[in-house]
PDB file of C-alpha atoms in Angstrom:
ATOM      1  CA  ALA A   1    -121.805-130.041  87.432  1.00  0.00           C
ATOM      2  CA  GLN A   2    -121.242-133.018  89.714  1.00  0.00           C
ATOM      3  CA  SER A   3    -120.402-133.329  93.401  1.00  0.00           C
ATOM      4  CA  VAL A   4    -119.490-136.186  95.689  1.00  0.00           C
ATOM      5  CA  THR A   5    -120.100-136.563  99.402  1.00  0.00           C
ATOM      6  CA  GLN A   6    -118.333-139.040 101.631  1.00  0.00           C
ATOM      7  CA  LEU A   7    -120.081-138.675 104.976  1.00  0.00           C
ATOM      8  CA  ASP A   8    -117.495-140.502 107.045  1.00  0.00           C
ATOM      9  CA  SER A   9    -114.023-138.996 107.328  1.00  0.00           C
ATOM     10  CA  GLN A  10    -112.808-141.963 109.390  1.00  0.00           C
ATOM     11  CA  VAL A  11    -114.053-145.531 109.822  1.00  0.00           C
ATOM     12  CA  PRO A  12    -112.360-147.718 112.444  1.00  0.00           C
ATOM     13  CA  VAL A  13    -113.171-151.420 112.313  1.00  0.00           C
ATOM     14  CA  PHE A  14    -111.774-154.621 113.761  1.00  0.00           C
ATOM     15  CA  GLU A  15    -109.951-157.063 111.580  1.00  0.00           C
ATOM     16  CA  GLU A  16    -112.245-159.609 109.891  1.00  0.00           C
ATOM     17  CA  ALA A  17    -115.300-157.398 110.528  1.00  0.00           C
ATOM     18  CA  PRO A  18    -117.472-156.141 107.635  1.00  0.00           C
ATOM     19  CA  VAL A  19    -117.219-152.499 106.537  1.00  0.00           C
ATOM     20  CA  GLU A  20    -119.227-150.063 104.467  1.00  0.00           C
ATOM     21  CA  LEU A  21    -117.843-146.741 103.225  1.00  0.00           C
ATOM     22  CA  ARG A  22    -120.594-144.399 102.122  1.00  0.00           C
ATOM     23  CA  CYS A  23    -120.621-142.306  99.004  1.00  0.00           C
ATOM     24  CA  ASN A  24    -123.405-140.133  97.604  1.00  0.00           C
ATOM     25  CA  TYR A  25    -123.248-138.034  94.497  1.00  0.00           C
ATOM     26  CA  SER A  26    -125.178-135.250  92.873  1.00  0.00           C
ATOM     27  CA  SER A  27    -125.425-134.685  89.141  1.00  0.00           C
ATOM     28  CA  SER A  28    -127.899-133.366  86.582  1.00  0.00           C
ATOM     29  CA  VAL A  29    -126.542-135.783  83.957  1.00  0.00           C
ATOM     30  CA  SER A  30    -125.604-139.443  83.822  1.00  0.00           C
ATOM     31  CA  VAL A  31    -122.297-140.279  85.479  1.00  0.00           C
ATOM     32  CA  TYR A  32    -119.559-142.798  85.761  1.00  0.00           C
ATOM     33  CA  LEU A  33    -118.563-143.734  89.347  1.00  0.00           C
ATOM     34  CA  PHE A  34    -115.245-144.818  90.830  1.00  0.00           C
ATOM     35  CA  TRP A  35    -113.545-145.836  94.032  1.00  0.00           C
ATOM     36  CA  TYR A  36    -109.847-145.109  94.364  1.00  0.00           C
ATOM     37  CA  VAL A  37    -107.594-146.290  97.212  1.00  0.00           C
ATOM     38  CA  GLN A  38    -104.504-144.540  98.533  1.00  0.00           C
ATOM     39  CA  TYR A  39    -102.150-146.521 100.714  1.00  0.00           C
ATOM     40  CA  PRO A  40     -99.759-144.560 102.952  1.00  0.00           C
ATOM     41  CA  ASN A  41     -97.066-142.655 101.047  1.00  0.00           C
ATOM     42  CA  GLN A  42     -98.391-143.765  97.680  1.00  0.00           C
ATOM     43  CA  GLY A  43    -100.473-142.396  94.809  1.00  0.00           C
ATOM     44  CA  LEU A  44    -104.077-143.339  94.152  1.00  0.00           C
ATOM     45  CA  GLN A  45    -105.034-146.683  92.606  1.00  0.00           C
ATOM     46  CA  LEU A  46    -108.317-147.511  90.934  1.00  0.00           C
ATOM     47  CA  LEU A  47    -110.237-150.016  93.128  1.00  0.00           C
ATOM     48  CA  LEU A  48    -113.360-150.408  91.038  1.00  0.00           C
ATOM     49  CA  LYS A  49    -115.584-148.539  88.589  1.00  0.00           C
ATOM     50  CA  TYR A  50    -119.159-148.425  87.404  1.00  0.00           C
ATOM     51  CA  LEU A  51    -119.522-147.479  83.749  1.00  0.00           C
ATOM     52  CA  SER A  52    -122.701-149.286  82.690  1.00  0.00           C
ATOM     53  CA  GLY A  53    -124.439-152.642  82.912  1.00  0.00           C
ATOM     54  CA  SER A  54    -124.623-154.520  86.190  1.00  0.00           C
ATOM     55  CA  THR A  55    -125.067-152.185  89.131  1.00  0.00           C
ATOM     56  CA  LEU A  56    -122.873-154.377  91.358  1.00  0.00           C
ATOM     57  CA  VAL A  57    -119.194-154.157  90.634  1.00  0.00           C
ATOM     58  CA  GLU A  58    -116.379-156.069  92.333  1.00  0.00           C
ATOM     59  CA  SER A  59    -112.649-155.643  92.819  1.00  0.00           C
ATOM     60  CA  ILE A  60    -110.039-158.380  92.867  1.00  0.00           C
ATOM     61  CA  ASN A  61    -109.393-157.981  96.601  1.00  0.00           C
ATOM     62  CA  GLY A  62    -112.910-158.571  97.834  1.00  0.00           C
ATOM     63  CA  PHE A  63    -114.412-155.081  97.792  1.00  0.00           C
ATOM     64  CA  GLU A  64    -117.726-154.449  96.002  1.00  0.00           C
ATOM     65  CA  ALA A  65    -119.860-151.393  95.320  1.00  0.00           C
ATOM     66  CA  GLU A  66    -123.436-151.053  94.158  1.00  0.00           C
ATOM     67  CA  PHE A  67    -124.701-148.222  92.031  1.00  0.00           C
ATOM     68  CA  ASN A  68    -128.103-147.094  93.290  1.00  0.00           C
ATOM     69  CA  LYS A  69    -129.525-144.500  90.933  1.00  0.00           C
ATOM     70  CA  SER A  70    -132.659-143.752  92.981  1.00  0.00           C
ATOM     71  CA  GLN A  71    -130.575-143.012  96.067  1.00  0.00           C
ATOM     72  CA  THR A  72    -127.674-141.524  94.100  1.00  0.00           C
ATOM     73  CA  SER A  73    -125.285-143.698  96.048  1.00  0.00           C
ATOM     74  CA  PHE A  74    -122.238-145.869  95.330  1.00  0.00           C
ATOM     75  CA  HIS A  75    -121.318-147.363  98.710  1.00  0.00           C
ATOM     76  CA  LEU A  76    -118.243-149.547  99.070  1.00  0.00           C
ATOM     77  CA  ARG A  77    -118.431-152.780 101.086  1.00  0.00           C
ATOM     78  CA  LYS A  78    -116.229-155.623 102.128  1.00  0.00           C
ATOM     79  CA  PRO A  79    -117.511-158.570 104.174  1.00  0.00           C
ATOM     80  CA  SER A  80    -114.247-159.143 106.069  1.00  0.00           C
ATOM     81  CA  VAL A  81    -111.422-156.606 106.222  1.00  0.00           C
ATOM     82  CA  HIS A  82    -107.706-157.252 106.639  1.00  0.00           C
ATOM     83  CA  ILE A  83    -104.982-155.136 108.204  1.00  0.00           C
ATOM     84  CA  SER A  84    -103.630-154.512 104.695  1.00  0.00           C
ATOM     85  CA  ASP A  85    -106.907-152.669 103.757  1.00  0.00           C
ATOM     86  CA  THR A  86    -105.821-149.745 105.975  1.00  0.00           C
ATOM     87  CA  ALA A  87    -105.826-146.822 103.578  1.00  0.00           C
ATOM     88  CA  GLU A  88    -107.638-143.689 102.403  1.00  0.00           C
ATOM     89  CA  TYR A  89    -110.563-144.371 100.095  1.00  0.00           C
ATOM     90  CA  PHE A  90    -111.827-141.784  97.620  1.00  0.00           C
ATOM     91  CA  CYS A  91    -115.153-141.948  95.803  1.00  0.00           C
ATOM     92  CA  ALA A  92    -115.172-140.130  92.480  1.00  0.00           C
ATOM     93  CA  VAL A  93    -117.666-139.170  89.781  1.00  0.00           C
ATOM     94  CA  LYS A  94    -117.342-138.145  86.144  1.00  0.00           C
ATOM     95  CA  GLY A  95    -120.034-136.949  83.762  1.00  0.00           C
ATOM     96  CA  TYR A  96    -120.532-138.666  80.400  1.00  0.00           C
ATOM     97  CA  SER A  97    -119.155-135.715  78.439  1.00  0.00           C
ATOM     98  CA  SER A  98    -115.529-136.060  77.398  1.00  0.00           C
ATOM     99  CA  ALA A  99    -115.002-132.520  78.698  1.00  0.00           C
ATOM    100  CA  SER A 100    -116.211-133.501  82.145  1.00  0.00           C
ATOM    101  CA  LYS A 101    -113.588-133.754  84.853  1.00  0.00           C
ATOM    102  CA  ILE A 102    -113.238-136.412  87.543  1.00  0.00           C
ATOM    103  CA  ILE A 103    -114.512-135.039  90.857  1.00  0.00           C
ATOM    104  CA  PHE A 104    -113.172-136.649  94.048  1.00  0.00           C
ATOM    105  CA  GLY A 105    -114.920-136.891  97.381  1.00  0.00           C
ATOM    106  CA  SER A 106    -113.142-135.768 100.505  1.00  0.00           C
ATOM    107  CA  GLY A 107    -112.010-139.286 101.360  1.00  0.00           C
ATOM    108  CA  THR A 108    -112.615-141.845 104.110  1.00  0.00           C
ATOM    109  CA  ARG A 109    -109.743-143.127 106.215  1.00  0.00           C
ATOM    110  CA  LEU A 110    -110.245-146.841 106.942  1.00  0.00           C
ATOM    111  CA  SER A 111    -108.279-148.006 109.964  1.00  0.00           C
ATOM    112  CA  ILE A 112    -108.220-151.653 110.866  1.00  0.00           C
ATOM    113  CA  ARG A 113    -107.705-152.736 114.474  1.00  0.00           C
ATOM    114  CA  PRO A 114    -106.296-156.185 115.236  1.00  0.00           C
TER     115      PRO A 114
ATOM    116  CA  ASP B   1     -95.659-151.383  81.449  1.00  0.00           C
ATOM    117  CA  THR B   2     -98.606-150.085  83.468  1.00  0.00           C
ATOM    118  CA  GLU B   3     -96.813-147.543  85.581  1.00  0.00           C
ATOM    119  CA  VAL B   4     -96.539-143.806  85.925  1.00  0.00           C
ATOM    120  CA  THR B   5     -93.080-142.904  87.224  1.00  0.00           C
ATOM    121  CA  GLN B   6     -92.454-139.656  89.080  1.00  0.00           C
ATOM    122  CA  THR B   7     -89.152-138.144  90.115  1.00  0.00           C
ATOM    123  CA  PRO B   8     -87.950-137.044  92.529  1.00  0.00           C
ATOM    124  CA  LYS B   9     -89.890-138.757  95.338  1.00  0.00           C
ATOM    125  CA  HIS B  10     -88.949-135.973  97.749  1.00  0.00           C
ATOM    126  CA  LEU B  11     -87.882-132.387  97.102  1.00  0.00           C
ATOM    127  CA  VAL B  12     -87.004-129.637  99.517  1.00  0.00           C
ATOM    128  CA  MET B  13     -86.564-126.178  98.065  1.00  0.00           C
ATOM    129  CA  GLY B  14     -86.260-122.579  99.160  1.00  0.00           C
ATOM    130  CA  MET B  15     -88.615-119.870  98.022  1.00  0.00           C
ATOM    131  CA  THR B  16     -86.042-118.505  95.537  1.00  0.00           C
ATOM    132  CA  ASN B  17     -85.103-121.843  93.990  1.00  0.00           C
ATOM    133  CA  LYS B  18     -86.058-123.177  90.575  1.00  0.00           C
ATOM    134  CA  LYS B  19     -86.745-126.905  90.388  1.00  0.00           C
ATOM    135  CA  SER B  20     -88.736-129.366  88.262  1.00  0.00           C
ATOM    136  CA  LEU B  21     -90.905-132.404  88.896  1.00  0.00           C
ATOM    137  CA  LYS B  22     -90.888-135.079  86.195  1.00  0.00           C
ATOM    138  CA  CYS B  23     -93.427-137.693  85.178  1.00  0.00           C
ATOM    139  CA  GLU B  24     -93.145-140.491  82.606  1.00  0.00           C
ATOM    140  CA  GLN B  25     -95.568-143.099  81.263  1.00  0.00           C
ATOM    141  CA  HIS B  26     -95.225-145.659  78.504  1.00  0.00           C
ATOM    142  CA  MET B  27     -98.786-146.944  78.318  1.00  0.00           C
ATOM    143  CA  GLY B  28     -99.605-144.964  75.200  1.00  0.00           C
ATOM    144  CA  HIS B  29    -101.967-142.704  77.149  1.00  0.00           C
ATOM    145  CA  ARG B  30    -102.636-139.416  75.389  1.00  0.00           C
ATOM    146  CA  ALA B  31    -103.829-137.435  78.406  1.00  0.00           C
ATOM    147  CA  MET B  32    -101.618-136.489  81.316  1.00  0.00           C
ATOM    148  CA  TYR B  33    -102.491-134.637  84.515  1.00  0.00           C
ATOM    149  CA  TRP B  34    -100.942-132.808  87.446  1.00  0.00           C
ATOM    150  CA  TYR B  35    -102.745-132.910  90.786  1.00  0.00           C
ATOM    151  CA  LYS B  36    -101.857-131.310  94.099  1.00  0.00           C
ATOM    152  CA  GLN B  37    -102.779-133.100  97.310  1.00  0.00           C
ATOM    153  CA  LYS B  38    -102.552-131.596 100.775  1.00  0.00           C
ATOM    154  CA  ALA B  39    -102.537-133.839 103.849  1.00  0.00           C
ATOM    155  CA  LYS B  40    -105.870-135.561 104.532  1.00  0.00           C
ATOM    156  CA  LYS B  41    -107.446-133.957 101.462  1.00  0.00           C
ATOM    157  CA  PRO B  42    -108.470-135.268  98.020  1.00  0.00           C
ATOM    158  CA  PRO B  43    -106.317-134.493  94.970  1.00  0.00           C
ATOM    159  CA  GLU B  44    -106.966-131.101  93.357  1.00  0.00           C
ATOM    160  CA  LEU B  45    -106.601-130.904  89.602  1.00  0.00           C
ATOM    161  CA  MET B  46    -103.999-128.404  88.367  1.00  0.00           C
ATOM    162  CA  PHE B  47    -103.368-129.070  84.661  1.00  0.00           C
ATOM    163  CA  VAL B  48    -104.457-131.436  81.924  1.00  0.00           C
ATOM    164  CA  TYR B  49    -102.566-132.118  78.709  1.00  0.00           C
ATOM    165  CA  SER B  50    -104.344-133.868  75.895  1.00  0.00           C
ATOM    166  CA  TYR B  51    -102.314-134.968  72.852  1.00  0.00           C
ATOM    167  CA  GLU B  52     -99.426-132.889  74.206  1.00  0.00           C
ATOM    168  CA  LYS B  53    -101.493-129.664  74.294  1.00  0.00           C
ATOM    169  CA  LEU B  54    -102.564-127.922  77.469  1.00  0.00           C
ATOM    170  CA  SER B  55    -106.325-128.365  77.639  1.00  0.00           C
ATOM    171  CA  ILE B  56    -107.108-127.415  81.242  1.00  0.00           C
ATOM    172  CA  ASN B  57    -105.428-124.950  83.625  1.00  0.00           C
ATOM    173  CA  GLU B  58    -107.355-124.729  86.868  1.00  0.00           C
ATOM    174  CA  SER B  59    -106.319-121.118  87.537  1.00  0.00           C
ATOM    175  CA  VAL B  60    -103.000-122.254  88.887  1.00  0.00           C
ATOM    176  CA  PRO B  61    -100.510-119.509  89.887  1.00  0.00           C
ATOM    177  CA  SER B  62     -97.824-118.819  87.309  1.00  0.00           C
ATOM    178  CA  ARG B  63     -95.113-119.952  89.666  1.00  0.00           C
ATOM    179  CA  PHE B  64     -96.160-123.430  88.496  1.00  0.00           C
ATOM    180  CA  SER B  65     -95.345-124.000  84.826  1.00  0.00           C
ATOM    181  CA  PRO B  66     -96.249-127.301  83.121  1.00  0.00           C
ATOM    182  CA  GLU B  67     -94.518-128.681  80.058  1.00  0.00           C
ATOM    183  CA  CYS B  68     -95.291-131.722  77.894  1.00  0.00           C
ATOM    184  CA  PRO B  69     -92.189-132.385  75.732  1.00  0.00           C
ATOM    185  CA  ASN B  70     -93.732-135.506  74.162  1.00  0.00           C
ATOM    186  CA  SER B  71     -96.559-137.959  74.647  1.00  0.00           C
ATOM    187  CA  SER B  72     -94.691-139.872  77.379  1.00  0.00           C
ATOM    188  CA  LEU B  73     -93.305-137.037  79.496  1.00  0.00           C
ATOM    189  CA  LEU B  74     -94.813-134.360  81.659  1.00  0.00           C
ATOM    190  CA  ASN B  75     -92.873-131.810  83.681  1.00  0.00           C
ATOM    191  CA  LEU B  76     -93.872-129.280  86.292  1.00  0.00           C
ATOM    192  CA  HIS B  77     -91.452-126.388  86.614  1.00  0.00           C
ATOM    193  CA  LEU B  78     -91.413-124.644  89.993  1.00  0.00           C
ATOM    194  CA  HIS B  79     -90.155-121.134  90.680  1.00  0.00           C
ATOM    195  CA  ALA B  80     -90.578-118.755  93.594  1.00  0.00           C
ATOM    196  CA  LEU B  81     -92.883-121.085  95.505  1.00  0.00           C
ATOM    197  CA  GLN B  82     -94.435-120.293  98.833  1.00  0.00           C
ATOM    198  CA  PRO B  83     -94.466-122.507 101.969  1.00  0.00           C
ATOM    199  CA  GLU B  84     -98.180-123.161 101.383  1.00  0.00           C
ATOM    200  CA  ASP B  85     -97.271-124.872  98.147  1.00  0.00           C
ATOM    201  CA  SER B  86     -95.802-127.717 100.189  1.00  0.00           C
ATOM    202  CA  ALA B  87     -97.835-130.809  99.240  1.00  0.00           C
ATOM    203  CA  LEU B  88     -97.793-134.135  97.449  1.00  0.00           C
ATOM    204  CA  TYR B  89     -97.809-133.566  93.662  1.00  0.00           C
ATOM    205  CA  LEU B  90     -99.367-136.413  91.765  1.00  0.00           C
ATOM    206  CA  CYS B  91     -99.049-137.108  88.057  1.00  0.00           C
ATOM    207  CA  ALA B  92    -101.655-139.242  86.322  1.00  0.00           C
ATOM    208  CA  SER B  93    -102.401-140.410  82.796  1.00  0.00           C
ATOM    209  CA  SER B  94    -105.415-141.779  80.978  1.00  0.00           C
ATOM    210  CA  GLN B  95    -106.545-142.957  77.558  1.00  0.00           C
ATOM    211  CA  ASP B  96    -108.534-140.548  75.414  1.00  0.00           C
ATOM    212  CA  LYS B  97    -111.813-140.457  77.297  1.00  0.00           C
ATOM    213  CA  GLY B  98    -110.163-139.927  80.658  1.00  0.00           C
ATOM    214  CA  LEU B  99    -112.424-142.456  82.365  1.00  0.00           C
ATOM    215  CA  VAL B 100    -109.709-144.135  84.375  1.00  0.00           C
ATOM    216  CA  LEU B 101    -106.680-142.353  85.824  1.00  0.00           C
ATOM    217  CA  THR B 102    -103.406-144.164  86.468  1.00  0.00           C
ATOM    218  CA  PHE B 103    -101.481-142.294  89.153  1.00  0.00           C
ATOM    219  CA  GLY B 104     -97.802-142.122  89.959  1.00  0.00           C
ATOM    220  CA  ALA B 105     -96.588-142.429  93.540  1.00  0.00           C
ATOM    221  CA  GLY B 106     -96.154-138.688  93.794  1.00  0.00           C
ATOM    222  CA  SER B 107     -93.402-136.166  94.545  1.00  0.00           C
ATOM    223  CA  ARG B 108     -93.521-134.806  98.052  1.00  0.00           C
ATOM    224  CA  LEU B 109     -92.533-131.139  97.962  1.00  0.00           C
ATOM    225  CA  THR B 110     -91.480-129.052 100.953  1.00  0.00           C
ATOM    226  CA  VAL B 111     -90.956-125.324 100.476  1.00  0.00           C
ATOM    227  CA  LEU B 112     -88.922-123.633 103.206  1.00  0.00           C
TER     228      LEU B 112
END
């Protein structure tokens, strides 16, 4: 079985400041890792994913995450945030088996201050 | 078309009512999902349909009844709900391996 821990329930930052949202996972098997974003009053959208290959993955809107197997982490970073990044961010994990379900973390609310 | 469409966006119902939530996708995805999301919580999986057959039921009470009429449609029939069932109900779909979920905007349900 897998589990995901997002240590920070809320992260307030100023506009144009850098941000890191932390995600740690636990699994006895190899996993795929994801970050989903949920803007207010909307469903979840895939932000980025790690399936294999390069451990650094990037999204089209400037976010990146690095898969660190030794630390079982998949932290999300952005060097300069914008007001429009205000949202809930969910880290998720899925085992390699096709029968494995996607497990979501508890979420981190990113609030951007002008 | 890369969208999952959910209707209605908002639904208010009494505990004796019967209503349905609808979900539609035209991406050719063969797996469809219902999730329940309470405020400030992650989505909780309820049901999974794979190739129009129910493959996962996460011990959901029988007052929730899913239906998959065809590969593009997914319904959630609601009957005799409780106030604690008030939540955002999210539909999602994925290709076979279920690696990436595409979510709809959700149906916000209030049970009075």
